[in-house]
Short mmCIF file of C-alpha atoms in Angstrom, two decimals:
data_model
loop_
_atom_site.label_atom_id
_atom_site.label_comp_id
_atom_site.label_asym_id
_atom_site.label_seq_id
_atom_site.Cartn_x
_atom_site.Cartn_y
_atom_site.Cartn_z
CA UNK A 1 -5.74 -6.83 -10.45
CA UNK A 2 -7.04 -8.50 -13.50
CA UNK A 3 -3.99 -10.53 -13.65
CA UNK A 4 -0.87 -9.72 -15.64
CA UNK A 5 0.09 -11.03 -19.57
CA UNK A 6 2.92 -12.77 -20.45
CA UNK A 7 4.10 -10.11 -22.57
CA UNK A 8 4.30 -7.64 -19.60
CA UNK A 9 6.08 -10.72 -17.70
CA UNK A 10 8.71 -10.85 -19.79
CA UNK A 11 9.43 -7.44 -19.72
CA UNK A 12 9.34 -7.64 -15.81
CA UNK A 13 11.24 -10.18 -15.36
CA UNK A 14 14.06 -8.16 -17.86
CA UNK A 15 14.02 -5.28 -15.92
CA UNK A 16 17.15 -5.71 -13.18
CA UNK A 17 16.17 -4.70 -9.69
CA UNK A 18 12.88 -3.74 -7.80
CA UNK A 19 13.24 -0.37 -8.35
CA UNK A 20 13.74 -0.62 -12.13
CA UNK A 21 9.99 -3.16 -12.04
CA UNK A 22 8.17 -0.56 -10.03
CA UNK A 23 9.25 2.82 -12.45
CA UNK A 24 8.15 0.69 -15.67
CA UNK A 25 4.74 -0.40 -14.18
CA UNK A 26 4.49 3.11 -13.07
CA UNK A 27 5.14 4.18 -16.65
CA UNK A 28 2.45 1.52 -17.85
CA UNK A 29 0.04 2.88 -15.66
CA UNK A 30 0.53 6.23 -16.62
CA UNK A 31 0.47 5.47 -20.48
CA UNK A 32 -2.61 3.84 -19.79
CA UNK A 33 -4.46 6.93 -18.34
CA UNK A 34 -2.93 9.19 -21.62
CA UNK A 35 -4.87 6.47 -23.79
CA UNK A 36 -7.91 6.28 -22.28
CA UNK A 37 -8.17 9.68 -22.08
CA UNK A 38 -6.69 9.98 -25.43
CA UNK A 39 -9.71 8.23 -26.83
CA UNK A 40 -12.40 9.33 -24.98
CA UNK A 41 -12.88 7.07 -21.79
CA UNK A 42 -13.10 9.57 -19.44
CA UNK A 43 -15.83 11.06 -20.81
CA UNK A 44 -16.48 14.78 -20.52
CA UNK A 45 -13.96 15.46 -17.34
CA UNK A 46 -11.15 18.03 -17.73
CA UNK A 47 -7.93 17.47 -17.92
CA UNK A 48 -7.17 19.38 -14.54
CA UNK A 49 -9.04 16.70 -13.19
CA UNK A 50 -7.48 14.11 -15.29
CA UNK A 51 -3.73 15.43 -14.22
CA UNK A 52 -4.52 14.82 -10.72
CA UNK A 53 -4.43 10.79 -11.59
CA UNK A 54 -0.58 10.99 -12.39
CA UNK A 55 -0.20 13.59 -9.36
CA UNK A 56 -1.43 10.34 -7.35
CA UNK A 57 1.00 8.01 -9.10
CA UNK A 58 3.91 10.59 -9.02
CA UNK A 59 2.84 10.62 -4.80
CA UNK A 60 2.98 6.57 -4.84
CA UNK A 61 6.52 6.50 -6.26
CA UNK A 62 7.97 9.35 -3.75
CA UNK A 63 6.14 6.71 -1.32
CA UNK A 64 7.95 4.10 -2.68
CA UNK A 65 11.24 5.79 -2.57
CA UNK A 66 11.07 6.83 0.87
CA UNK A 67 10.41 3.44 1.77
CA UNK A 68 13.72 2.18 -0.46
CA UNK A 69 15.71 4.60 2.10
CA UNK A 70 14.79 3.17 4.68
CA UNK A 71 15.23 -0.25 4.01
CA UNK A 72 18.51 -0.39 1.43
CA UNK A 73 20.33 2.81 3.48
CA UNK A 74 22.11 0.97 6.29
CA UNK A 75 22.68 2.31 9.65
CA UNK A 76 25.84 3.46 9.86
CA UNK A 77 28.59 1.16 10.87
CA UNK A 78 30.38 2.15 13.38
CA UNK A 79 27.70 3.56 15.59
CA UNK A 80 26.17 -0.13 15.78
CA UNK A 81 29.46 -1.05 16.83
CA UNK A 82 30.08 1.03 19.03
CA UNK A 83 26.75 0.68 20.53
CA UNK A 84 27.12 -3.22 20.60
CA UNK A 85 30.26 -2.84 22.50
CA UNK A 86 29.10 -0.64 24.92
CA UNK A 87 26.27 -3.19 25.65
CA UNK A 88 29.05 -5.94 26.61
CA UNK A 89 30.59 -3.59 28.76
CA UNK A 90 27.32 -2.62 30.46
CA UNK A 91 27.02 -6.31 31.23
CA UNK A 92 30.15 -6.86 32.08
CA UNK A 93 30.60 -4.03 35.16
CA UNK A 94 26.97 -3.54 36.05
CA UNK A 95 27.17 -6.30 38.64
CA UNK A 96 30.15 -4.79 40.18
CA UNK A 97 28.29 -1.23 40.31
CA UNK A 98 25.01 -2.98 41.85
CA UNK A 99 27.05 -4.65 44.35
CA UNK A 100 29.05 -1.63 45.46
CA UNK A 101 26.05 0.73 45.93
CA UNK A 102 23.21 -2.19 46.96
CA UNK A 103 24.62 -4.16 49.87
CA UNK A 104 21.71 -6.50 49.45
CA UNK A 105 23.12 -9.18 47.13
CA UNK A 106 19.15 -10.41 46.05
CA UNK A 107 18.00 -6.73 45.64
CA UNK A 108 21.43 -5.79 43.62
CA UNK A 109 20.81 -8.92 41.34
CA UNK A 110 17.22 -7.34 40.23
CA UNK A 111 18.30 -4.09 39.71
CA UNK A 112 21.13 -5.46 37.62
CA UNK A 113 18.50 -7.80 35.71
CA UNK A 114 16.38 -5.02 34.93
CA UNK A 115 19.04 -2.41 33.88
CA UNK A 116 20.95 -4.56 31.66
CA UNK A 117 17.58 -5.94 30.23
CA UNK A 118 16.14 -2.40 29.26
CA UNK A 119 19.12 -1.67 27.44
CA UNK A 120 19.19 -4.81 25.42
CA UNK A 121 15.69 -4.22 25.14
CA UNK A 122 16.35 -0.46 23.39
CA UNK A 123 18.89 -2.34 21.10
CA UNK A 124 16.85 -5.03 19.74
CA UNK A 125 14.29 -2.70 18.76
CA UNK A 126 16.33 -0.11 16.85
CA UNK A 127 17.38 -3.33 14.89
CA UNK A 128 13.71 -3.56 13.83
CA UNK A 129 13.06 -0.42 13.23
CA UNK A 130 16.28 -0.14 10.68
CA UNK A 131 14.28 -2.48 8.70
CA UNK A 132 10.58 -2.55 8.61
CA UNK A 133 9.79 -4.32 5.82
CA UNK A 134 10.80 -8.08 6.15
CA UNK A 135 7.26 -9.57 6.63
CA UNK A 136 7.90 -11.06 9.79
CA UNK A 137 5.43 -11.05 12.80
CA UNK A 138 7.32 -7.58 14.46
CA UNK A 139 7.00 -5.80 11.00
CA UNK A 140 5.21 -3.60 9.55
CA UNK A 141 2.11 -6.46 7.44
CA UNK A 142 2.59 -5.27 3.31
CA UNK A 143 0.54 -7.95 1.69
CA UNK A 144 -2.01 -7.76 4.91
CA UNK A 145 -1.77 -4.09 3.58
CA UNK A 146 -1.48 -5.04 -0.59
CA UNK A 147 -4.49 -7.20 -0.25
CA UNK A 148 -6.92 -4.69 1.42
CA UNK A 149 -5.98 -2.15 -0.90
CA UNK A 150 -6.72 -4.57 -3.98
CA UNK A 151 -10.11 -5.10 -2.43
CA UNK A 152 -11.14 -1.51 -2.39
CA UNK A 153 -9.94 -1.52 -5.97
CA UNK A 154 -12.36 -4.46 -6.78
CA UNK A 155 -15.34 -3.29 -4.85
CA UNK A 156 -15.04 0.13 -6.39
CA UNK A 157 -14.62 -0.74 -9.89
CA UNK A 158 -17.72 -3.44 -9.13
CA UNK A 159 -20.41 -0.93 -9.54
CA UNK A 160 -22.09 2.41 -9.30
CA UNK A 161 -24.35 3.04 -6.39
CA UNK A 162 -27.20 1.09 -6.20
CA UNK A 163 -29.38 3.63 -6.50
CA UNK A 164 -27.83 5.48 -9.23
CA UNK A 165 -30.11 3.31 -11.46
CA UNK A 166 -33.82 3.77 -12.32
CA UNK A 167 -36.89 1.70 -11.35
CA UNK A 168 -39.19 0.76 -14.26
CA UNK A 169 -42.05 -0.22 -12.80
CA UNK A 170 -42.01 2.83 -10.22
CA UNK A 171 -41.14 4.76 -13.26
CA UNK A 172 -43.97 3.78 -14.67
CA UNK A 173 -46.62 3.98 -12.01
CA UNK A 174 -45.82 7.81 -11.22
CA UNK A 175 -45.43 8.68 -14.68
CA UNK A 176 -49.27 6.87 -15.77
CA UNK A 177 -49.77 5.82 -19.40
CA UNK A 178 -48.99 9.68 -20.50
CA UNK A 179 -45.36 9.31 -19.60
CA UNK A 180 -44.84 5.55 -21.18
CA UNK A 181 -42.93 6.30 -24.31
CA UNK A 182 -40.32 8.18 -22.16
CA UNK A 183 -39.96 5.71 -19.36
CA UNK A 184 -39.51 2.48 -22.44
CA UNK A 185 -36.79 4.66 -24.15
CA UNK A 186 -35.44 5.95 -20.31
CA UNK A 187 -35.72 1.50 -19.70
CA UNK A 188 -33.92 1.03 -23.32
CA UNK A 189 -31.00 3.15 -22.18
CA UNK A 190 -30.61 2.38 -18.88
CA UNK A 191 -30.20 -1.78 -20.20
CA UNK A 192 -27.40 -0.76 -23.14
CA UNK A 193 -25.75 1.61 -20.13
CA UNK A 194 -25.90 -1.33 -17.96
CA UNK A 195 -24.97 -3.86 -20.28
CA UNK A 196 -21.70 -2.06 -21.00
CA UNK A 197 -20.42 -1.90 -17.63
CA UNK A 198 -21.25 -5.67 -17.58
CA UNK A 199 -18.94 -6.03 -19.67
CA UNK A 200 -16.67 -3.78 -18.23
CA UNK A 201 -16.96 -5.79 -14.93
CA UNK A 202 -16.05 -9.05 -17.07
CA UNK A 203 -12.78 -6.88 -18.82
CA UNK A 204 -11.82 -6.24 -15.38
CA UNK A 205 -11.79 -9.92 -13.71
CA UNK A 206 -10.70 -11.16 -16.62
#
């Protein structure tokens, strides 16, 4: 969002490792919330409040990590061999064990289809799930996912509610000529309030 410099490239691309990239920009983002807040950004909120925004970035990289277990913490070794063994052995004998207990040969052949094939079936998919995060059609979708978060970034940094704002002219006509001079200097505040989060919008796409 809003693109990133060259400076903070270069610094990226000297970090080693995806987990080193992710704790810096954490560190940027939180260094950017002491410095806003630092010089009055925030406004008038409390810093109980404000503490709850690096609560929420403290969450994202215990998220993060939980994730890394999962998909740099192998399965272990010898139980996937063991299991993969087992599987040629299953196909191996199962015919003979369909055949001695089904003395139809066309009904022992489906039965033998169907076993072998669920357990085959069981095996491929504990190979996906030891890694879900490969970006291929059975996976879980993390840019479908990175993108749709980005949007609700944009749309909520886009603007207040739409009614949040104050109508002149209605202003005006329930007021009457008595209540002008407040509704021009209510008008007069509500274009320098409005003008600064135009340019606010512009600091952000830019």
């Amino acid at each position: 969002l809003g693109g990133v410099s060259d400076a903070e490239i270069e610094v990226l691309q000297r970090a080693r490792g995806p987990m080193a990239k992710t704790a810096l920009c954490t560190m940027w983002l939180q260094e950017f919330i002491s410095r806003e807040f630092l010089n009055g950004a925030l406004g008038g909120v409390s810093p109980p409040i404000v503490s709850r925004l690096y609560q929420y970035t403290s969450d994202g990289m215990i998220g993060y990590n939980q994730a890394r277990k999962v998909a740099y913490v192998p399965f272990p070794f010898p139980h996937s061999q063991l299991t993969t063994f087992f599987l040629i052995v299953v196909t191996c004998f199962m015919p003979i064990l369909m055949l001695t207990f089904v003395p139809e040969v066309i009904v022992a052949s489906i039965l033998n289809t169907m076993a072998v094939s669920v357990f085959f079936g069981l095996w491929l998919v504990a190979n996906e799930l030891e890694d879900p995060f490969r970006n291929v059609p059975n996976d879980i979708p993390l840019n479908t996912f990175q993108a749709q978060f980005n949007e609700a970034l944009i749309c909520m940094f886009a603007g207040f509610h739409p009614e949040a704002w104050w109508d002149i002219d209605e202003e005006k006509k329930m007021l009457g000529e008595t209540g002008e001079n407040m509704v021009s200097q209510l008008g007069s505040f509500n274009l320098n309030l409005g003008g600064a989060n135009r340019n606010k919008k512009k600091d952000i796409y830019t």
